[in-house]
Amino acid sequence: MAKSIAINAGSSSLKFTLFEMPEEKEIASGIIERIGLKDSIFTTKFNGEKYKVVEDIDDHEIGIQKVLDKLIELNVISSYDEITGVGHRVVAGGEYFKDSVLIDDDVLEKIESLSELAPLHNPANATGIRAFRKILPDITSIASFDTSFHTTMPKENYLYSIPMEYYEDFAARKYGAHGTSHKYVSEKAAKMIGKPLSETKIITCHLGNGASITAVKGGESIDTSMGFTPLAGVTMGTRSGDIDASLLPYLMEKLGLTDINDMINILNKKSGLLGLSGVSSDMRDVEEAAAEGNENAQTALDIFYNRVQKYIGQYIAILNGVDAIVFTAGIGENSKETREIIIDGMDWFGMKIDPEKNDVRGEERVISTDDSKIKVLLIPTDEEVMIARDIERLRKSN
Ligand code: ADP
C-alpha cells in the first residue's frame, strides 16, 4: 500500500489530493489560497468534513509543511514518510516531455527554462517542486505535463503558417493544454463505447474556466484548440480564444496602449464570457443573466456554443468521422443546456441528445439517444488520479 499526493502549485495557491494506491482511493484533498499575502486560506477536505484555517502562509514551503502537519493532525497519516510519492502538475513541457518523468536537477532546470511558454505557471510549478524536495527529499517525485498528451500531434496540426525557421529556431508552434484531462476522458470513452482505444475517433470537449477541444485518434491527440499558449481556441471564461492577430495593433492604437503585454492581458483576463457579457466569467452567472433577459449575456452564450461547434466540426473533418463526443470539466459536466444546445445544432451529423439522460450533473453516462450515430458522453474528468497513476508507474520502473 502506498500513499501518493498530487500537487498543483499556482503562483499564490497550492492544491493537493492524497490517494491510497493502487486502489486509487482519494483520501483527502485541499487548497491553500493567497500564499504570500495576508490571511491565507487553507482548506482541507477529509471524511466528508471541511476544515478551514485563515492564517498568514508566507511561501509554498511553509504551505506544504502545513498540509503535511494537517494530515497528521487529522490522523490521515501518522508520519511524513507514509507518503511514498508526489506528482506535480506542470503546465508547459515543450517538446522535451512526451510523458511524465521522475524529477531530477536536469528536469527541474528544463521546467524553469520553459517558463517563456507559460510565464504564469511554470515558475510556480517549479516553486512547488523545490519546496517538496526540501521537505521530503527521498520520495518518488514526478512531473506530469499538461502538454505531454499533445506531443503526438502531426506537423500539419502543430505548425503555424509562418516562416519555418521560427519553429526551428524558436520552437514557435502549437503545444495545447489540458492534456491529462483529454487523455483521461478519451480512455474512459473508449471503454464506455466498447471499442478498442486504438480503433477509436473521439472528440473531447474540456469546458471549464479554461476550455479546449481535442481530436483523439486511436488514443492519441492529433489536434487541439489551444495553441502556443492557452489563449487560443474557443471562447473561455476570461480568454478570447482565436482572433485575428491584426486586431492587436489596431486596438492598441485605439486604446492608447504601448505595451503589447497590456493587450495580451486584456485578451487573457478581460475577454471571453466576461468581456462579452459584462456580467461575469462564471458560466452560472452568465446563464442566469441571460435567463433574466440580459442580451449581452445571451450573445456571450451563443458565441461560446458556436465556437465549440466550429471546433467539433473541424475535428470531424480531420478525423474523417467520429465515434463519440465527450463533455467534461465544470461547464461540460454541469450545464445540460450547453451540452444540449451544442449537440442539437449539429444533428445533421447524426448526433442526438436524449433530454432525459442529459438531465444530470457530474455523472459518467451516455447522454445521446440509442439511435444516435455518434455517441455523446458525459465523463467527469480526474486529472489528479492520472498523476497518482503515473507516480506508481514511475516508482515501480525506478
Ligand atoms: P477550471 O478548473 O478551469 O478553473 P472548472 O472546470 O472548475 O474550471 O469549471 C468552472 C466553470 O464551470 C465555471 O464557468 C462555472 O460556472 C461552471 N459551472 C460549474 N457548475 C455549473 C453549473 N451547475 N451550471 C453551469 N456551469 C457551471
Coordinates of C-alpha atoms and ligand atoms in Angstrom, one line a residue:
M1 CA 0.0 0.0 0.0
A2 CA 1.3 3.4 -0.9
K3 CA 0.1 7.0 -0.4
S4 CA 0.7 9.4 -3.2
I5 CA 0.0 13.1 -3.3
A6 CA -0.9 15.1 -6.5
I7 CA 0.2 18.7 -6.3
N8 CA -1.0 21.7 -8.4
A9 CA 1.0 24.7 -7.5
G10 CA 0.0 28.2 -8.7
S11 CA 1.7 31.5 -8.1
S12 CA -0.3 32.1 -4.9
S13 CA -2.0 28.8 -4.4
L14 CA -1.4 25.1 -3.8
K15 CA -3.9 22.3 -4.4
F16 CA -3.4 18.8 -3.2
T17 CA -5.1 15.4 -3.4
L18 CA -3.9 12.4 -1.4
F19 CA -4.5 8.9 -2.8
E20 CA -4.2 5.4 -1.5
M21 CA -2.6 3.4 -4.3
P22 CA -3.0 1.2 -6.1
E23 CA -6.7 1.4 -5.0
E24 CA -6.9 4.9 -6.4
K25 CA -8.9 5.9 -3.4
E26 CA -8.9 9.6 -2.7
I27 CA -8.3 10.0 1.0
A28 CA -8.0 13.8 1.4
S29 CA -7.7 16.9 -0.6
G30 CA -7.4 20.7 -0.1
I31 CA -6.2 24.0 -1.2
I32 CA -4.2 26.9 0.1
E33 CA -5.1 30.3 -1.4
R34 CA -3.4 33.7 -1.0
I35 CA 0.1 32.2 -0.3
G36 CA 2.4 35.2 0.4
L37 CA -0.5 37.5 1.2
K38 CA -2.2 38.4 4.5
D39 CA -4.8 35.9 5.7
S40 CA -4.0 32.9 3.5
I41 CA -6.9 30.5 3.4
F42 CA -6.1 26.8 4.0
T43 CA -9.0 24.4 3.4
T44 CA -8.7 20.6 3.9
K45 CA -11.4 18.0 2.9
F46 CA -11.4 14.7 4.7
N47 CA -14.1 12.2 5.5
G48 CA -16.8 14.4 4.2
E49 CA -15.7 17.3 6.6
K50 CA -14.2 20.6 5.6
Y51 CA -11.5 22.2 7.8
K52 CA -10.7 25.8 7.2
V53 CA -7.9 27.8 8.7
V54 CA -7.1 31.5 8.0
E55 CA -3.6 32.5 8.8
D56 CA -0.5 34.0 7.0
I57 CA 1.3 31.4 4.9
D58 CA 4.4 33.2 3.6
D59 CA 5.6 30.7 0.9
H60 CA 5.0 27.4 -0.7
E61 CA 7.4 25.5 1.6
I62 CA 5.5 26.7 4.7
G63 CA 2.3 25.8 2.9
I64 CA 3.5 22.2 2.2
Q65 CA 4.6 21.9 5.8
K66 CA 1.1 23.0 6.9
V67 CA -0.5 20.4 4.6
L68 CA 1.6 17.6 6.0
D69 CA 1.0 18.6 9.6
K70 CA -2.7 18.9 9.0
L71 CA -2.7 15.3 7.5
I72 CA -1.0 14.1 10.7
E73 CA -3.4 16.1 13.0
L74 CA -6.4 14.6 11.2
N75 CA -4.8 11.1 11.5
V76 CA -4.7 10.7 7.8
I77 CA -1.1 9.8 8.1
S78 CA 1.0 9.1 11.2
S79 CA 4.3 10.5 9.8
Y80 CA 5.6 12.2 6.8
D81 CA 7.3 9.1 5.5
E82 CA 4.0 7.4 4.9
I83 CA 3.8 9.5 1.7
T84 CA 5.7 7.5 -0.8
G85 CA 5.3 9.6 -3.9
V86 CA 4.5 13.1 -5.1
G87 CA 3.4 14.2 -8.6
H88 CA 3.5 17.8 -9.7
R89 CA 1.3 19.2 -12.4
V90 CA 3.4 21.3 -14.7
V91 CA 1.7 23.4 -17.4
A92 CA 4.4 23.6 -20.2
G93 CA 6.6 20.6 -21.1
G94 CA 7.5 22.0 -24.5
E95 CA 8.9 19.3 -26.9
Y96 CA 11.1 17.8 -24.1
F97 CA 8.5 15.9 -22.2
K98 CA 6.4 13.4 -24.1
D99 CA 5.4 11.6 -20.8
S100 CA 5.5 12.2 -17.1
V101 CA 9.1 12.0 -15.7
L102 CA 10.9 11.4 -12.5
I103 CA 12.2 14.8 -11.3
D104 CA 16.0 15.4 -11.0
D105 CA 18.1 18.6 -11.3
D106 CA 18.1 18.5 -15.1
V107 CA 14.3 18.1 -15.3
L108 CA 13.8 21.0 -12.9
E109 CA 16.1 23.1 -14.9
K110 CA 14.2 22.3 -18.1
I111 CA 10.9 23.1 -16.5
E112 CA 12.2 26.5 -15.5
S113 CA 13.7 27.1 -18.9
L114 CA 10.2 26.5 -20.4
S115 CA 8.8 29.4 -18.4
E116 CA 8.7 31.5 -21.6
L117 CA 5.9 29.2 -22.8
A118 CA 3.9 29.5 -19.5
P119 CA 5.1 32.6 -17.6
L120 CA 2.3 32.4 -15.1
H121 CA 2.5 28.7 -14.4
N122 CA 5.9 27.0 -14.8
P123 CA 7.8 29.2 -12.3
A124 CA 5.0 28.5 -9.7
N125 CA 5.1 24.7 -10.6
A126 CA 8.9 24.8 -10.1
T127 CA 8.5 26.5 -6.7
G128 CA 6.2 23.7 -5.6
I129 CA 8.7 21.1 -6.7
R130 CA 11.6 22.7 -5.0
A131 CA 9.6 23.1 -1.7
F132 CA 8.6 19.5 -1.7
R133 CA 12.1 18.3 -2.5
K134 CA 13.3 20.2 0.6
I135 CA 10.8 18.7 2.9
L136 CA 10.6 15.1 1.5
P137 CA 13.8 14.7 -0.4
D138 CA 13.7 10.9 -0.6
I139 CA 10.3 10.1 -2.0
T140 CA 9.4 9.4 -5.7
S141 CA 8.9 12.7 -7.2
I142 CA 7.4 13.1 -10.7
A143 CA 6.3 15.9 -13.0
S144 CA 3.2 15.5 -15.2
F145 CA 2.8 17.9 -18.1
D146 CA -0.4 19.4 -19.5
T147 CA 1.2 19.3 -22.9
S148 CA 2.5 15.7 -23.0
F149 CA -0.6 14.2 -24.4
H150 CA -0.5 16.6 -27.4
T151 CA 3.1 15.7 -28.4
T152 CA 1.7 13.2 -30.8
M153 CA 0.2 15.9 -33.0
P154 CA 1.4 15.7 -36.5
K155 CA 3.3 18.7 -38.0
E156 CA 0.4 19.9 -40.2
N157 CA -1.5 20.5 -37.0
Y158 CA 1.1 21.9 -34.7
L159 CA 2.9 24.2 -37.1
Y160 CA 1.6 27.7 -37.8
S161 CA 1.7 29.0 -41.3
I162 CA 4.7 31.3 -40.5
P163 CA 8.3 31.1 -41.7
M164 CA 9.6 27.6 -40.9
E165 CA 12.7 29.0 -39.2
Y166 CA 10.6 30.4 -36.4
Y167 CA 9.7 26.9 -35.4
E168 CA 13.2 25.6 -36.0
D169 CA 15.0 28.5 -34.2
F170 CA 12.5 29.5 -31.5
A171 CA 10.1 26.5 -31.1
A172 CA 7.2 28.6 -32.1
R173 CA 4.4 26.1 -32.5
K174 CA 1.1 24.8 -31.0
Y175 CA 1.5 22.9 -27.7
G176 CA -2.0 22.8 -26.4
A177 CA -3.0 22.2 -22.8
H178 CA -5.4 20.2 -20.5
G179 CA -3.7 17.1 -22.0
T180 CA -4.1 15.0 -18.8
S181 CA -7.8 15.6 -18.9
H182 CA -8.2 14.9 -22.6
K183 CA -6.3 11.6 -22.1
Y184 CA -8.3 10.5 -19.1
V185 CA -11.7 11.1 -20.7
S186 CA -10.8 9.7 -24.1
E187 CA -9.6 6.4 -22.5
K188 CA -12.8 6.2 -20.5
A189 CA -14.9 7.0 -23.6
A190 CA -13.4 4.1 -25.5
K191 CA -14.4 1.7 -22.6
M192 CA -17.9 3.2 -22.5
I193 CA -18.5 2.7 -26.2
G194 CA -16.9 -0.8 -26.0
K195 CA -14.3 -0.2 -28.8
P196 CA -10.5 -0.8 -28.5
L197 CA -8.9 2.6 -27.9
S198 CA -6.6 2.1 -30.9
E199 CA -9.6 2.0 -33.2
T200 CA -11.5 5.0 -31.8
K201 CA -12.1 8.5 -33.1
I202 CA -13.1 10.7 -30.2
I203 CA -13.6 14.5 -29.8
T204 CA -13.1 15.6 -26.2
C205 CA -14.6 19.0 -25.0
H206 CA -13.0 20.1 -21.8
L207 CA -15.2 23.1 -20.9
G208 CA -14.2 24.8 -17.7
N209 CA -12.9 28.3 -17.0
G210 CA -10.2 27.4 -19.4
A211 CA -11.7 25.4 -22.3
S212 CA -10.2 23.2 -25.1
I213 CA -11.3 20.7 -27.6
T214 CA -9.2 17.8 -28.8
A215 CA -9.3 15.4 -31.7
V216 CA -8.2 12.0 -30.4
K217 CA -7.4 9.2 -32.9
G218 CA -6.5 5.7 -31.7
G219 CA -5.9 7.2 -28.2
E220 CA -3.5 9.9 -29.5
S221 CA -4.1 13.6 -29.7
I222 CA -3.9 14.7 -33.3
D223 CA -5.1 18.3 -32.9
T224 CA -6.3 20.6 -30.1
S225 CA -7.8 24.0 -29.9
M226 CA -5.3 25.7 -27.6
G227 CA -2.2 26.9 -29.2
F228 CA 1.3 28.2 -28.3
T229 CA -0.4 29.2 -25.1
P230 CA -3.8 28.5 -23.6
L231 CA -5.1 31.8 -25.0
A232 CA -6.1 30.2 -28.4
G233 CA -9.2 28.2 -29.3
V234 CA -12.7 28.6 -28.1
T235 CA -14.2 31.4 -26.1
M236 CA -13.4 30.9 -22.4
G237 CA -14.3 32.4 -19.0
T238 CA -11.9 35.4 -19.5
R239 CA -9.9 34.4 -22.6
S240 CA -10.8 35.5 -26.1
G241 CA -9.8 32.3 -27.9
D242 CA -8.9 32.7 -31.6
I243 CA -8.7 36.2 -33.0
D244 CA -7.1 37.8 -36.0
A245 CA -3.6 39.0 -34.9
S246 CA -4.0 42.2 -36.9
L247 CA -6.6 43.3 -34.3
L248 CA -3.9 43.8 -31.7
P249 CA -2.1 46.8 -33.2
Y250 CA -5.4 48.3 -34.2
L251 CA -6.9 48.0 -30.7
M252 CA -3.7 49.1 -29.1
E253 CA -3.7 52.3 -31.0
K254 CA -7.4 52.9 -30.2
L255 CA -6.9 52.2 -26.5
G256 CA -3.6 54.2 -26.3
L257 CA -1.6 51.1 -25.2
T258 CA 2.1 50.9 -26.0
D259 CA 3.0 47.7 -24.2
I260 CA 1.9 44.5 -26.0
N261 CA 1.7 42.8 -22.6
D262 CA -1.2 45.1 -21.6
M263 CA -3.1 44.0 -24.8
I264 CA -2.4 40.3 -24.1
N265 CA -3.6 40.8 -20.6
I266 CA -6.9 42.1 -21.9
L267 CA -7.2 39.0 -24.1
N268 CA -6.3 36.7 -21.2
K269 CA -8.2 38.3 -18.3
K270 CA -10.9 40.6 -19.6
S271 CA -12.3 38.9 -22.6
G272 CA -14.3 35.7 -23.2
L273 CA -17.6 35.3 -21.4
L274 CA -16.7 38.1 -19.0
G275 CA -15.8 40.6 -21.7
L276 CA -18.8 39.8 -23.9
S277 CA -21.4 39.6 -21.2
G278 CA -20.1 42.4 -19.0
V279 CA -21.6 40.2 -16.2
S280 CA -19.1 37.5 -15.1
S281 CA -16.6 34.9 -16.3
D282 CA -18.6 32.3 -14.5
M283 CA -21.0 30.3 -16.7
R284 CA -23.6 30.0 -13.9
D285 CA -23.8 33.8 -13.7
V286 CA -23.9 34.3 -17.4
E287 CA -26.7 31.7 -17.8
E288 CA -28.7 33.3 -15.1
A289 CA -28.3 36.8 -16.5
A290 CA -29.3 35.6 -20.0
A291 CA -32.4 33.9 -18.5
E292 CA -33.3 37.2 -16.9
G293 CA -33.2 38.9 -20.4
N294 CA -29.7 40.3 -20.5
E295 CA -29.0 40.5 -24.2
N296 CA -25.2 40.6 -24.0
A297 CA -25.2 37.6 -21.7
Q298 CA -27.2 35.7 -24.3
T299 CA -24.8 36.8 -27.0
A300 CA -21.9 35.5 -24.9
L301 CA -23.6 32.1 -24.5
D302 CA -24.4 32.0 -28.3
I303 CA -20.7 32.7 -29.1
F304 CA -19.5 30.1 -26.7
Y305 CA -21.7 27.4 -28.2
N306 CA -20.8 28.5 -31.7
R307 CA -17.1 28.3 -31.1
V308 CA -17.3 24.8 -29.6
Q309 CA -19.5 23.7 -32.5
K310 CA -17.0 25.0 -35.0
Y311 CA -14.1 23.0 -33.4
I312 CA -16.2 19.9 -33.3
G313 CA -17.0 20.4 -37.0
Q314 CA -13.3 20.9 -37.9
Y315 CA -12.3 17.8 -35.9
I316 CA -15.0 15.6 -37.5
A317 CA -13.4 16.7 -40.8
I318 CA -9.8 15.9 -40.0
L319 CA -10.7 12.7 -38.2
N320 CA -12.9 11.9 -41.1
G321 CA -15.6 10.7 -38.8
V322 CA -16.1 10.3 -35.1
D323 CA -17.4 7.6 -32.7
A324 CA -18.1 9.8 -29.7
I325 CA -18.1 13.4 -28.4
V326 CA -17.2 13.8 -24.7
F327 CA -18.2 16.7 -22.4
T328 CA -16.1 17.3 -19.3
A329 CA -14.9 19.9 -16.7
G330 CA -17.0 22.5 -14.8
I331 CA -19.3 23.6 -17.7
G332 CA -19.2 20.3 -19.6
E333 CA -20.1 18.3 -16.6
N334 CA -22.7 20.6 -15.1
S335 CA -24.5 22.6 -17.8
K336 CA -27.1 20.5 -19.5
E337 CA -28.2 23.5 -21.6
T338 CA -24.6 23.8 -23.0
R339 CA -24.5 20.2 -24.0
E340 CA -28.0 20.2 -25.5
I341 CA -27.7 23.4 -27.5
I342 CA -24.3 22.4 -28.9
I343 CA -25.4 18.9 -30.0
D344 CA -28.9 19.9 -31.1
G345 CA -27.3 22.4 -33.5
M346 CA -25.3 19.6 -35.2
D347 CA -27.9 16.9 -35.6
W348 CA -27.2 16.7 -39.3
F349 CA -24.0 14.8 -38.5
G350 CA -26.1 12.1 -36.8
M351 CA -25.8 13.1 -33.1
K352 CA -28.8 13.3 -30.9
I353 CA -29.1 14.2 -27.2
D354 CA -31.6 12.3 -25.1
P355 CA -33.1 15.1 -22.9
E356 CA -33.8 12.7 -20.0
K357 CA -30.4 11.1 -20.0
N358 CA -28.8 14.6 -20.3
D359 CA -30.7 15.8 -17.2
V360 CA -27.8 15.1 -14.9
R361 CA -24.7 16.7 -13.4
G362 CA -21.3 15.3 -12.9
E363 CA -22.2 11.7 -13.6
E364 CA -20.5 9.4 -16.0
R365 CA -23.0 8.3 -18.6
V366 CA -24.1 8.2 -22.3
I367 CA -26.4 11.2 -22.9
S368 CA -27.3 10.5 -26.6
T369 CA -30.3 8.6 -27.8
D370 CA -29.9 4.9 -28.5
D371 CA -30.2 5.5 -32.3
S372 CA -27.7 8.4 -32.3
K373 CA -25.0 7.5 -34.8
I374 CA -22.4 9.4 -32.8
K375 CA -22.4 8.7 -29.1
V376 CA -22.4 11.7 -26.8
L377 CA -20.9 11.1 -23.4
L378 CA -20.6 13.0 -20.1
I379 CA -17.4 12.0 -18.3
P380 CA -16.3 13.8 -15.1
T381 CA -12.5 14.4 -15.5
D382 CA -9.9 13.4 -13.0
E383 CA -6.5 14.8 -13.7
E384 CA -5.3 14.0 -10.2
V385 CA -5.9 10.3 -10.4
M386 CA -3.9 10.3 -13.7
I387 CA -1.0 11.9 -11.8
A388 CA -1.3 9.4 -9.0
R389 CA -1.2 6.5 -11.6
D390 CA 2.0 8.0 -13.1
I391 CA 3.6 8.2 -9.7
E392 CA 3.0 4.5 -9.2
R393 CA 4.1 3.6 -12.8
L394 CA 7.4 5.6 -12.5
R395 CA 8.0 4.5 -8.9
K396 CA 7.9 0.8 -10.0
S397 CA 10.1 1.4 -13.0
N398 CA 12.7 3.2 -10.9
Ligands
ADP1 P1 -11.2 25.5 -14.0 O1 -10.7 24.2 -13.4 O2 -10.7 25.7 -15.4 O3 -11.0 26.7 -13.1 P2 -13.8 24.3 -13.8 O4 -13.6 23.1 -14.6 O5 -14.0 24.2 -12.3 O6 -12.7 25.4 -14.2 O7 -15.1 25.0 -14.4 C1 -15.6 26.2 -14.0 C2 -16.8 26.6 -14.8 O8 -17.8 25.6 -14.6 C3 -17.4 27.9 -14.4 O9 -17.7 28.7 -15.6 C4 -18.7 27.5 -13.7 O10 -19.7 28.5 -13.9 C5 -19.0 26.3 -14.5 N1 -20.0 25.5 -13.7 C6 -19.9 24.9 -12.6 N2 -21.1 24.4 -12.2 C7 -22.0 24.8 -13.1 C8 -23.5 24.6 -13.3 N3 -24.2 24.0 -12.4 N4 -24.0 25.1 -14.4 C9 -23.3 25.8 -15.3 N5 -22.0 26.0 -15.2 C10 -21.3 25.5 -14.1

